[in-house]
mmCIF file of C-alpha atoms in Angstrom:
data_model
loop_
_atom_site.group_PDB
_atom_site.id
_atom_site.type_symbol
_atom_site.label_atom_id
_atom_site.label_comp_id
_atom_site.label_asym_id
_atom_site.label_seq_id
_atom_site.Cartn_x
_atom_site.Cartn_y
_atom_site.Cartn_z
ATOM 1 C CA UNK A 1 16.512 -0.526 17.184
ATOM 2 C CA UNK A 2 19.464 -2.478 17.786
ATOM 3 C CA UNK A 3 19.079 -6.456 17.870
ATOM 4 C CA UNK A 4 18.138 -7.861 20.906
ATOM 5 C CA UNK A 5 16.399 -11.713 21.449
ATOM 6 C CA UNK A 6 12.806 -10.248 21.687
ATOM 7 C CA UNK A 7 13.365 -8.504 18.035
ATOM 8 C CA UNK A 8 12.115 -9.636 14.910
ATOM 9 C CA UNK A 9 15.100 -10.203 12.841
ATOM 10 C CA UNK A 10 14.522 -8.880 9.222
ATOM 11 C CA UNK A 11 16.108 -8.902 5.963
ATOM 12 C CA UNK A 12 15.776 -6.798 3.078
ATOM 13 C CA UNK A 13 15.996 -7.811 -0.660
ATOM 14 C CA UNK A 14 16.457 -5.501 -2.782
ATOM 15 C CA UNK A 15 18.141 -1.616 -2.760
ATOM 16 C CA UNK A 16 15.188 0.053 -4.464
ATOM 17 C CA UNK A 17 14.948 3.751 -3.186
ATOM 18 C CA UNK A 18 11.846 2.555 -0.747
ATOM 19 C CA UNK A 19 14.027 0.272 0.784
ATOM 20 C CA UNK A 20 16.099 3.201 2.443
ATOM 21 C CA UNK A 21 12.819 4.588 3.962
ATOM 22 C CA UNK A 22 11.841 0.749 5.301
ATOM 23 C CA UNK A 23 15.951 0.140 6.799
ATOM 24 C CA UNK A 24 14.731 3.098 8.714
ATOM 25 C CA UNK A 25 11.363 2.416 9.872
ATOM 26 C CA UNK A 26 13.064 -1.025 10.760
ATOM 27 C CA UNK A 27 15.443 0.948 13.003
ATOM 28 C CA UNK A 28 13.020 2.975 14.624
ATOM 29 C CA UNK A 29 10.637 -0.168 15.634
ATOM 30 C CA UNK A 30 10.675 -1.413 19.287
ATOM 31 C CA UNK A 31 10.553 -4.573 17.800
ATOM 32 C CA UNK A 32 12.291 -5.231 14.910
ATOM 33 C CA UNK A 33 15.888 -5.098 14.157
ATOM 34 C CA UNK A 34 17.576 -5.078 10.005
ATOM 35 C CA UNK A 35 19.939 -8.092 10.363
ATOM 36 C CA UNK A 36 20.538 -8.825 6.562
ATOM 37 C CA UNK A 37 20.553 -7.098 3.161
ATOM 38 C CA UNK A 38 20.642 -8.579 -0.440
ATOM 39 C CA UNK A 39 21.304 -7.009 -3.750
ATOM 40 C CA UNK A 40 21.796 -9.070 -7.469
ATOM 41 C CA UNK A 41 25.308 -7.748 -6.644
ATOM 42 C CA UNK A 42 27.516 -7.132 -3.741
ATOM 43 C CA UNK A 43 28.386 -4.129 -4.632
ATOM 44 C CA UNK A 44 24.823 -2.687 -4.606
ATOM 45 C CA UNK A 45 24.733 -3.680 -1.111
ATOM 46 C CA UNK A 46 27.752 -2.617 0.064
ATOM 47 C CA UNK A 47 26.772 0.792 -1.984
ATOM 48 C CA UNK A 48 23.345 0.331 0.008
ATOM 49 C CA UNK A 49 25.099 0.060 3.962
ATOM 50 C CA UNK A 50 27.389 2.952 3.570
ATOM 51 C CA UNK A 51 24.423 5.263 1.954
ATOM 52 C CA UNK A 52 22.123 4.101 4.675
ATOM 53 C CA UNK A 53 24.930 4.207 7.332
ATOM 54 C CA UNK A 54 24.312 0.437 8.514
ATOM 55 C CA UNK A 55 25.637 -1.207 11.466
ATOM 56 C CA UNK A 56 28.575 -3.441 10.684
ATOM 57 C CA UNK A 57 26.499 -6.076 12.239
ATOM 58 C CA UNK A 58 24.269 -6.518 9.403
ATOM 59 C CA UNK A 59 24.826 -8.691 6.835
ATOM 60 C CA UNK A 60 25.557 -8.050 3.175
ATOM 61 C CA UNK A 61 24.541 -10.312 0.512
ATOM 62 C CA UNK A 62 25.063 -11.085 -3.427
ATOM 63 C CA UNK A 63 22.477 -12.616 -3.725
ATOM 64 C CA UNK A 64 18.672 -13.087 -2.658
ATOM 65 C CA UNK A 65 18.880 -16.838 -2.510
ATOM 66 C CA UNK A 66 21.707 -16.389 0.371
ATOM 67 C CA UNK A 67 19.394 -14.326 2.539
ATOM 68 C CA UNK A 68 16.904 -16.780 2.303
ATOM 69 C CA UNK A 69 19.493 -19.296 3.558
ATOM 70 C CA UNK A 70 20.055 -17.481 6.212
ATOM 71 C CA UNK A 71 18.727 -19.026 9.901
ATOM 72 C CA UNK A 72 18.707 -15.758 11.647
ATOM 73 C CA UNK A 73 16.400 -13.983 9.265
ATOM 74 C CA UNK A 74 12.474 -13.816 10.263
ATOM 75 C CA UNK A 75 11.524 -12.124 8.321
ATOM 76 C CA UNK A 76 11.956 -10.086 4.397
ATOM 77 C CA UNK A 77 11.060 -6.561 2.943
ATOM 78 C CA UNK A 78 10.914 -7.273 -0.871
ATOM 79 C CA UNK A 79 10.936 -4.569 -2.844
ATOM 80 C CA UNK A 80 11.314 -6.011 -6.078
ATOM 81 C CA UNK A 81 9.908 -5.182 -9.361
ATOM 82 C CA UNK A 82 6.100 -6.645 -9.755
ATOM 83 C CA UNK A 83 7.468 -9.116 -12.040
ATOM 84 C CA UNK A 84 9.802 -10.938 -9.796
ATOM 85 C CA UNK A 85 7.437 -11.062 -6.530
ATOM 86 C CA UNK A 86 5.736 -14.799 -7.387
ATOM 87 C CA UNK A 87 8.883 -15.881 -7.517
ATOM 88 C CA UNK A 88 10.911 -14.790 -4.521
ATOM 89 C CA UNK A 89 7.625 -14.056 -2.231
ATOM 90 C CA UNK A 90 7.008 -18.272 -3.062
ATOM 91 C CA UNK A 91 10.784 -19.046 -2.266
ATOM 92 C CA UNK A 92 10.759 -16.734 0.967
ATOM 93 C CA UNK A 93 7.591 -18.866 2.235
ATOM 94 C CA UNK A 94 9.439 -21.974 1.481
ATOM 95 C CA UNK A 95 12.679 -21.057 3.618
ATOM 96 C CA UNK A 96 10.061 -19.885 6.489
ATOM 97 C CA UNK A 97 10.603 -16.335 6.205
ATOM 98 C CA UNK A 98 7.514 -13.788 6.860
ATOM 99 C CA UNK A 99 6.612 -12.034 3.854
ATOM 100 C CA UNK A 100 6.261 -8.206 3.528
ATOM 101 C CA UNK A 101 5.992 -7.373 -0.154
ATOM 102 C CA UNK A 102 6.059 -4.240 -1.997
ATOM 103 C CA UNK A 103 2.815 -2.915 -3.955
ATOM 104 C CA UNK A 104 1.365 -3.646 -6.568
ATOM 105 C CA UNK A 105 1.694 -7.366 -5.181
ATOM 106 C CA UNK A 106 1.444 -9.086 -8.510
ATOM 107 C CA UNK A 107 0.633 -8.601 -11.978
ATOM 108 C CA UNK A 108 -2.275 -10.346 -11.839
ATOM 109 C CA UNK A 109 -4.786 -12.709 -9.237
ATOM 110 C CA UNK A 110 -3.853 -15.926 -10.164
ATOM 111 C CA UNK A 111 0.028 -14.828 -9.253
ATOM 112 C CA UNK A 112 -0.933 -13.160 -5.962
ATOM 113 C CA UNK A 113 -2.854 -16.640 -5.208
ATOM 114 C CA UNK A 114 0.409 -18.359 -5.664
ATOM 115 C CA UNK A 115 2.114 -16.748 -3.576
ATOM 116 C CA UNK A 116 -0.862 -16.480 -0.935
ATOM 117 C CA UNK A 117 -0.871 -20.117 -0.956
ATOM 118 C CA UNK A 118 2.111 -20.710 -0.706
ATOM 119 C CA UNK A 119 2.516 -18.405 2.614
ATOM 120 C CA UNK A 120 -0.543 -20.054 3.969
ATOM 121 C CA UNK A 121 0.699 -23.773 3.780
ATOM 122 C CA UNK A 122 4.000 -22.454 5.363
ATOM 123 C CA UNK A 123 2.309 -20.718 8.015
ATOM 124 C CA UNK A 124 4.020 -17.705 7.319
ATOM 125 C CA UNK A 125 3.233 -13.737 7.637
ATOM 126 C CA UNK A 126 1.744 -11.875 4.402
ATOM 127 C CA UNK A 127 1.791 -8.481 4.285
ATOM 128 C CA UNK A 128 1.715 -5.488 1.529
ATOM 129 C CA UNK A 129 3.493 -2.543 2.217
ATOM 130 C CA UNK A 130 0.689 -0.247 2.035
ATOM 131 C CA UNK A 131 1.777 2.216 5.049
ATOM 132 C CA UNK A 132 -1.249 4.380 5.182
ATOM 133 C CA UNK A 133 -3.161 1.285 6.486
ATOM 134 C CA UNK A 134 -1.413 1.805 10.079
ATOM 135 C CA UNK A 135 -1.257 5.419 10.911
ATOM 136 C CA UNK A 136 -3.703 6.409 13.769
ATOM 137 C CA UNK A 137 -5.022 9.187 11.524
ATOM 138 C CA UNK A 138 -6.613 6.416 9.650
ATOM 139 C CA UNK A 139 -8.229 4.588 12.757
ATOM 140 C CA UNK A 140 -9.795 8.072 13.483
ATOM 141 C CA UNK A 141 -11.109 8.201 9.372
ATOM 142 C CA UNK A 142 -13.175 4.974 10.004
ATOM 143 C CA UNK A 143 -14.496 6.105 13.254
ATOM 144 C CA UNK A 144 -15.836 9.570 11.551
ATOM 145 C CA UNK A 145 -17.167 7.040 8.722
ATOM 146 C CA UNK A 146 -19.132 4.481 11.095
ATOM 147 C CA UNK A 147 -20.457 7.086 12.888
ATOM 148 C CA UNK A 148 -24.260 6.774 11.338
ATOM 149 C CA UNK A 149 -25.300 10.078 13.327
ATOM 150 C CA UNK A 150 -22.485 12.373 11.922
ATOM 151 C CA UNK A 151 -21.640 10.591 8.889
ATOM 152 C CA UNK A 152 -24.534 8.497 7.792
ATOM 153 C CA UNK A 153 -24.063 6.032 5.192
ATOM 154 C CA UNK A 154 -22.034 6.496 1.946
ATOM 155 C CA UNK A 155 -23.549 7.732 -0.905
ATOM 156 C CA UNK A 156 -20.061 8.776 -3.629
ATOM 157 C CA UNK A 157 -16.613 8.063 -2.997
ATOM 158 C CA UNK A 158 -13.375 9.743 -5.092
ATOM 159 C CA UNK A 159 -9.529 8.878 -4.634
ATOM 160 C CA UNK A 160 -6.356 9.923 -6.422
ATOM 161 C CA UNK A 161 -2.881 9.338 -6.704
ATOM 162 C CA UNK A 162 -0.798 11.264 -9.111
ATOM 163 C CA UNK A 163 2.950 12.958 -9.464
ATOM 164 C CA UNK A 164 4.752 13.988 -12.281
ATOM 165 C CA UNK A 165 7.220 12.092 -13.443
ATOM 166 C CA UNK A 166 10.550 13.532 -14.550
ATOM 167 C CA UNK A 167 11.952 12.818 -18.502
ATOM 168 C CA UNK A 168 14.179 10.417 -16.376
ATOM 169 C CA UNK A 169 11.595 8.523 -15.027
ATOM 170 C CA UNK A 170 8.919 8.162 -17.198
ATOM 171 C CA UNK A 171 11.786 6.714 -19.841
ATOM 172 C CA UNK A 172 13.688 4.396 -17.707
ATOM 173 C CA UNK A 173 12.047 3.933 -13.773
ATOM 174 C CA UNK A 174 11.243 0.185 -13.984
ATOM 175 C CA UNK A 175 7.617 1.044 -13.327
ATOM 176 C CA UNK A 176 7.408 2.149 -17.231
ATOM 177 C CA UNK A 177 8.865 -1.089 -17.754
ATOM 178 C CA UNK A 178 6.323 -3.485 -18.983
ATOM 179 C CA UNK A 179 8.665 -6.537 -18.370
ATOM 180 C CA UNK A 180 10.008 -5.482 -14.855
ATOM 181 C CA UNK A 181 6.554 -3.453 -13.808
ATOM 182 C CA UNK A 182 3.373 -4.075 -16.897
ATOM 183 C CA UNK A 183 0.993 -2.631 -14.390
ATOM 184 C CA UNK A 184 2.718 1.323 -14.716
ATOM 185 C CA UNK A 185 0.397 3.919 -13.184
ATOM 186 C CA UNK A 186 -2.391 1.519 -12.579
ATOM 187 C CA UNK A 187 -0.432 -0.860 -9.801
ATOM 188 C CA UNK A 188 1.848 2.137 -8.107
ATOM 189 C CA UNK A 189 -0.422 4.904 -7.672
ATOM 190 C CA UNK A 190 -3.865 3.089 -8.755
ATOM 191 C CA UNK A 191 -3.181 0.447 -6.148
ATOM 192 C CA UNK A 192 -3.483 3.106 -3.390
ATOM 193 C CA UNK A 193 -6.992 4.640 -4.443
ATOM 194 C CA UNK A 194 -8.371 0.841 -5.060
ATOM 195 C CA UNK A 195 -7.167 0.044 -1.596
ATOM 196 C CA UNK A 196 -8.902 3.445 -0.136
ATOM 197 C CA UNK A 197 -12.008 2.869 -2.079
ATOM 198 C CA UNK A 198 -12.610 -0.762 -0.762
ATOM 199 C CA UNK A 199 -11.554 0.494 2.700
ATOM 200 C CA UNK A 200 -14.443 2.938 3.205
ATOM 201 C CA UNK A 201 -16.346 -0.169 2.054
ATOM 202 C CA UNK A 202 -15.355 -2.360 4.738
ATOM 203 C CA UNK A 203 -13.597 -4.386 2.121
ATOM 204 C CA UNK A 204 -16.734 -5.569 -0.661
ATOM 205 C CA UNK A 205 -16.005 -6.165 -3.559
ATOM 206 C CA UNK A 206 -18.207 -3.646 -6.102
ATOM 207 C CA UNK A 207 -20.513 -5.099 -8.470
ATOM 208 C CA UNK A 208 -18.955 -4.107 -11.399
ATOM 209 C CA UNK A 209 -15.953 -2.027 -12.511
ATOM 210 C CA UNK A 210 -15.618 0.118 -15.474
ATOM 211 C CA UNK A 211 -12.575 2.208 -16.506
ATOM 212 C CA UNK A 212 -13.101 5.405 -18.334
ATOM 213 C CA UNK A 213 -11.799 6.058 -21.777
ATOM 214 C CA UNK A 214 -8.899 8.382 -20.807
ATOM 215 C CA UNK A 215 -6.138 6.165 -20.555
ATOM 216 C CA UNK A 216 -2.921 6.962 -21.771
ATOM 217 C CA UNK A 217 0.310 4.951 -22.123
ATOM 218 C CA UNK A 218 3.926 4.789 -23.223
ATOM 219 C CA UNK A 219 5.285 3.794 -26.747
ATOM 220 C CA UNK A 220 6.151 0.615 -24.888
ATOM 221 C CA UNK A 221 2.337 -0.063 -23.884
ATOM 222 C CA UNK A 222 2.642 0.884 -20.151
ATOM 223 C CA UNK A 223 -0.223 2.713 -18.528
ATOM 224 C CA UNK A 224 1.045 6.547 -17.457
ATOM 225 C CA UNK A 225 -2.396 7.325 -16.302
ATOM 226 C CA UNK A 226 -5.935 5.939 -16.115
ATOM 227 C CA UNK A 227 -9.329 6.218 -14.345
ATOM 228 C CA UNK A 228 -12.356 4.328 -13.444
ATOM 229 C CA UNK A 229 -15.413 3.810 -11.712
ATOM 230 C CA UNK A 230 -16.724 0.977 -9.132
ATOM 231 C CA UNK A 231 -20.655 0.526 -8.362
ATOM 232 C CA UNK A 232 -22.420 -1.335 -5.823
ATOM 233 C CA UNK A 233 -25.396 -2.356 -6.616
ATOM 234 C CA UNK A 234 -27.189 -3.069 -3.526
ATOM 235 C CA UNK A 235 -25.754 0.041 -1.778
ATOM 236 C CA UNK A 236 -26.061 2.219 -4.753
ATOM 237 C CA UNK A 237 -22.499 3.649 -4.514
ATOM 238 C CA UNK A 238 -20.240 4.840 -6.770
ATOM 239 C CA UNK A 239 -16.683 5.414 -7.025
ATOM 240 C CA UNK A 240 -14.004 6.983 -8.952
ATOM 241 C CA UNK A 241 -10.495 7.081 -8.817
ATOM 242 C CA UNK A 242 -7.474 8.592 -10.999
ATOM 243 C CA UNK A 243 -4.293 7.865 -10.895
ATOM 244 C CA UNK A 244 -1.437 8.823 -12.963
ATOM 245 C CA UNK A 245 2.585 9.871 -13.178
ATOM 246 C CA UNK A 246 2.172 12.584 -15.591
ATOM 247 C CA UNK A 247 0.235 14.923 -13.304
ATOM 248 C CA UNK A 248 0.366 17.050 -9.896
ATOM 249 C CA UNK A 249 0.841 15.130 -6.696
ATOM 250 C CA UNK A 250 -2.326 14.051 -5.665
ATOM 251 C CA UNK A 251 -2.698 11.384 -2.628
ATOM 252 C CA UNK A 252 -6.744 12.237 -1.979
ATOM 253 C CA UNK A 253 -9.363 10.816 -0.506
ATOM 254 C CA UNK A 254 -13.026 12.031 -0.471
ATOM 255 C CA UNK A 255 -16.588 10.506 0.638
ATOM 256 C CA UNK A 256 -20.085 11.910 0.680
ATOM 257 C CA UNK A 257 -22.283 10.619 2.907
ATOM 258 C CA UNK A 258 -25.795 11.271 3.870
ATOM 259 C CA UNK A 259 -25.291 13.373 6.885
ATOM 260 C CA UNK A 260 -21.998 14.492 6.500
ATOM 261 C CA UNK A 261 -18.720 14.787 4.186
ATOM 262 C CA UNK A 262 -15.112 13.488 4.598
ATOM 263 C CA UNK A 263 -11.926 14.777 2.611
ATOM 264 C CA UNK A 264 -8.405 13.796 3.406
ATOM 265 C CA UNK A 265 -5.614 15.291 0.981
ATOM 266 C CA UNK A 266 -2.276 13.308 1.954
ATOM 267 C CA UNK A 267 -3.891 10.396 3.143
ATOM 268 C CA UNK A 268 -0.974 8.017 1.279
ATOM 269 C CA UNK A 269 2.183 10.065 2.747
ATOM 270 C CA UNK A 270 1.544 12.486 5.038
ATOM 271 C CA UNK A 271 2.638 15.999 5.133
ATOM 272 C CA UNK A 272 4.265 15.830 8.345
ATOM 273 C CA UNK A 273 5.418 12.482 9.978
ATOM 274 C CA UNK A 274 4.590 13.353 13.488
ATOM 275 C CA UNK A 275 1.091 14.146 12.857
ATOM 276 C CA UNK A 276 -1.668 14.300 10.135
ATOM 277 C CA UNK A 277 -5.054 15.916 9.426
ATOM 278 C CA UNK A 278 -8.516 15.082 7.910
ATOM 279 C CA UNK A 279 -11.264 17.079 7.555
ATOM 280 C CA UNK A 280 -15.224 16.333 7.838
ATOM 281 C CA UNK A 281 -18.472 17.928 7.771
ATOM 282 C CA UNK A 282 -21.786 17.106 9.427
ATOM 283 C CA UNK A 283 -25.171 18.534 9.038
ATOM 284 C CA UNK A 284 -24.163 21.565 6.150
ATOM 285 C CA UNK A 285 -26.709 23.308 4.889
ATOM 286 C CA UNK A 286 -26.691 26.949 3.384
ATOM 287 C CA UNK A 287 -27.576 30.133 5.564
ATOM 288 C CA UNK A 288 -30.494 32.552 4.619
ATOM 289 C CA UNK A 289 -30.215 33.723 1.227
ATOM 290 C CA UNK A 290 -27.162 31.213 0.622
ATOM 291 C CA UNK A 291 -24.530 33.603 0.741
ATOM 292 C CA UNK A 292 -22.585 31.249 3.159
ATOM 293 C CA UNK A 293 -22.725 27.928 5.272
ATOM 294 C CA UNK A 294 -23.853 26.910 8.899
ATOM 295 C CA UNK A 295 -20.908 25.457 9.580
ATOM 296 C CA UNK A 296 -17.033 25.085 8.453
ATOM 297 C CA UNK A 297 -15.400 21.938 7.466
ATOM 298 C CA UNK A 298 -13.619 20.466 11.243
ATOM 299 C CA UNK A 299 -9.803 19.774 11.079
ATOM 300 C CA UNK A 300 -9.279 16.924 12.795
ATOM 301 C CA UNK A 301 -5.582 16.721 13.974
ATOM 302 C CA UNK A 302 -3.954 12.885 15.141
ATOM 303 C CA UNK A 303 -0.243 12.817 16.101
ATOM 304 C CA UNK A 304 1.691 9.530 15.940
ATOM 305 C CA UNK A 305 5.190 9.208 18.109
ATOM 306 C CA UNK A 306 6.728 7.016 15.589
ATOM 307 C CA UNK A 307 5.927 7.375 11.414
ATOM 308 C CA UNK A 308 3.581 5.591 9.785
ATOM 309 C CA UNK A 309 6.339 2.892 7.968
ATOM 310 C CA UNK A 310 7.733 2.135 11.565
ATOM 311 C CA UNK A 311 3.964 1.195 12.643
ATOM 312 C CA UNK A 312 3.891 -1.111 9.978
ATOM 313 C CA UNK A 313 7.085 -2.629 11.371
ATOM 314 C CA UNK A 314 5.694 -3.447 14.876
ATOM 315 C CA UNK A 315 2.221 -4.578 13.810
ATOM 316 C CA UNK A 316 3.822 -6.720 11.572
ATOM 317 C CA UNK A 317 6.571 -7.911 13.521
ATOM 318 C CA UNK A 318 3.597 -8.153 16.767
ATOM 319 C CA UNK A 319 2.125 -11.184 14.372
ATOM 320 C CA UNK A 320 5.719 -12.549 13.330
ATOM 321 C CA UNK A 321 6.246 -12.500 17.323
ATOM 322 C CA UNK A 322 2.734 -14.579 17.873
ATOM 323 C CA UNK A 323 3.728 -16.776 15.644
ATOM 324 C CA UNK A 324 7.054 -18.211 16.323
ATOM 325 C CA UNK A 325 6.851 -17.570 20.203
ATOM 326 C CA UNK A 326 3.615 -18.237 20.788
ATOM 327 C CA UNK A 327 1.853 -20.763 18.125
ATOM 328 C CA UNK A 328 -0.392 -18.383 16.705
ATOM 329 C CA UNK A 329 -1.886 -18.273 13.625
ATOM 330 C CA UNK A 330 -1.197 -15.862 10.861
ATOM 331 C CA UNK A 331 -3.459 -12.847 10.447
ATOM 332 C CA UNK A 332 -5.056 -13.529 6.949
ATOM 333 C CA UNK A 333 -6.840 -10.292 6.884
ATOM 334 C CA UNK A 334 -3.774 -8.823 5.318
ATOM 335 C CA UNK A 335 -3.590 -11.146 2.476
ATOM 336 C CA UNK A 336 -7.869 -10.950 1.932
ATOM 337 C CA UNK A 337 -7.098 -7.269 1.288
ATOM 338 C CA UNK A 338 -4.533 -7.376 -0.962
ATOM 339 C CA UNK A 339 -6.427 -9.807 -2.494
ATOM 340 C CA UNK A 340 -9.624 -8.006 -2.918
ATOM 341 C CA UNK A 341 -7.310 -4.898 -4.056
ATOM 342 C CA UNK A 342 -6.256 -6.714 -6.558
ATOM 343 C CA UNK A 343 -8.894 -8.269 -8.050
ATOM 344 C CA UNK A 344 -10.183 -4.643 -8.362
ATOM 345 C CA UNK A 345 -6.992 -3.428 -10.301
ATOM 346 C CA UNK A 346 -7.265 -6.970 -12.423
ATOM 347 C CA UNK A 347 -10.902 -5.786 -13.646
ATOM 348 C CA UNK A 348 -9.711 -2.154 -14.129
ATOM 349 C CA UNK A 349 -7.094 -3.497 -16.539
ATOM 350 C CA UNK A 350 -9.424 -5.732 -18.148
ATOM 351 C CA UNK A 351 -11.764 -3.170 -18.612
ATOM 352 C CA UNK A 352 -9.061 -0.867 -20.483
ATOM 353 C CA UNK A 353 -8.410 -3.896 -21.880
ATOM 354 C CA UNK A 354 -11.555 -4.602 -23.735
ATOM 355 C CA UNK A 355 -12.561 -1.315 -24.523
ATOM 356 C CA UNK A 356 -13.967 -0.119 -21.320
ATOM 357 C CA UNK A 357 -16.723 -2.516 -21.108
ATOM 358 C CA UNK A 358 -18.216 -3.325 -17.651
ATOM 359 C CA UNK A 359 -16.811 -5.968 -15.713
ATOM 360 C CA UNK A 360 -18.891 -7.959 -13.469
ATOM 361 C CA UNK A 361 -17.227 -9.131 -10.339
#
């Protein structure tokens, strides 16, 4: 969208690859317009505006601190490695700038709680970049889920996230990295099937966590691939998840439930931006004889006008807007669901850890 005064103004640090899909969804907003962009180098954003083919009008950078300086920024897309977020996500709040961060959001709780604070007392944005969260397909998941007639209540949920790295990657992508990214598999691909999990459950934290003993990492100590299970107690539901960059793309989501089943396959990145599909059961039960079923899985179909990244943009530049036109406060139901997400991952890694003991949460 080009800038107009009713646009949230936003900057970008960092040229990771993501960041080219973001500049876009930034373009295609209503509200939102990419007015800045900052590399360790100006070079690498120069390099960045002529791949991307960026107005002249935005700004090019050298250097994150500059784009923080900058008074006509709202807002920043950060996505840096893991390692760097406290500290840029902390300085952003201090400037006043809205934060949307990158996933994994930090390496660990007490980090992310840093730089929650810090957003809090600055009465600033937080957001992770978890796109899947504002598709409509996703809406219409929870509304198949609550329904207590055709779904019932949940009984087993499974996620994964997988792809296969390339030699490439899996020798020198900072997420092998354990100084730029420690969390590997776990916090890029893991982070999406905690977040799923915890989303069919309205957001509770399990009672405990337990990974399973199939981890495997790199010489340099990185996780390449892991799984686990959640319970909750009270509910009696459990949960698994695997995630992993030296398998087949996965991005799945199933749950059982007592009257019916749900199963989504590309529920992280959707097959097709301009719609997306989920399937569900209700009331299955085997014919005479069981040589078949009573009824066939539904395909539920949900079409979105703009991609799933650009609906992220306008929600949150909609609560940017509240804020600095209208007084309102942030929405900190973003940042409680990072946070829960990552206490989840923090007790999956502890788990692995400590030789896949329990942890209590």
């Amino acid at each position: 969208m080009a800038e107009n005064e009713n646009s949230i103004r936003f900057g970008i640090m960092g040229c990771a690859e993501i960041a080219r899909k973001v500049s876009r969804a930034i373009h295609l907003a209503p509200n939102a317009s990419l007015v800045a962009i900052a590399s360790r180098s100006i070079h690498k954003a120069n390099q960045f505006a002529v791949q991307n083919k960026l107005s002249e009008n935005v700004k090019l950078y050298g250097s994150y601190d500059e784009l923080l300086d900058d008074p006509f920024v709202d807002a920043v897309y950060m996505p840096l490695p893991t390692s760097l977020h406290v500290k840029w996500a902390v300085r952003a709040a201090e400037k006043g700038k809205h934060v949307l961060l990158e996933k994994p959001t930090a390496i660990d709780v007490k980090m992310f709680d840093e730089m929650l604070k810090a957003c809090e007392s600055k009465g600033v944005q937080f957001m992770d970049a978890s796109m899947w969260y504002h598709h409509p397909r996703t809406a219409k998941m929870k509304e198949f889920l609550s329904n207590s007639d055709l779904f019932g209540r949940v009984k087993a949920i499974h996620s994964s996230s997988s792809y296969h790295g390339t030699p490439e990657f899996l020798e020198n992508d900072i997420r092998v990295k354990p100084d730029l990214d420690a969390l590997g598999a776990l916090g890029d691909t893991g982070w999406y099937c905690i977040g799923a999990i915890l989303w069919t459950m309205n957001q509770k934290l399990p009672t405990t966590v337990t990974a399973l003993p199939t981890t495997i990492r790199n010489s340099a100590g990185v996780i390449l691939s892991c799984s686990a299970s959640m319970y909750w107690d009270e509910e009696q539901i459990v949960a698994t998840f695997y995630c992993s960059f030296i398998s087949h793309e996965t991005m799945e989501l199933a749950v059982c439930g007592s009257n019916g089943t749900f199963h989504v396959e590309d529920f992280i990145i959707p097959y097709d931006e301009s719609s997306a599909e989920f399937s569900c059961t209700s009331g299955a039960k085997f014919v005479d004889l069981h040589v078949g079923w009573n009824v066939k899985p539904q395909e539920v179909r949900v079409a979105t006008e703009l991609p799933q990244e650009a609906l992220m943009i306008q929600e949150f530049s909609r609560l940017v807007k509240g804020i600095k036109d209208h007084g309102l406060q942030p929405d900190a139901e973003w940042g409680q669901t990072s946070r829960i997400t990552q206490l989840v991952l923090d007790a999956v890694r502890n788990s692995i850890d400590n030789g896949y003991e329990a942890v209590q949460m």
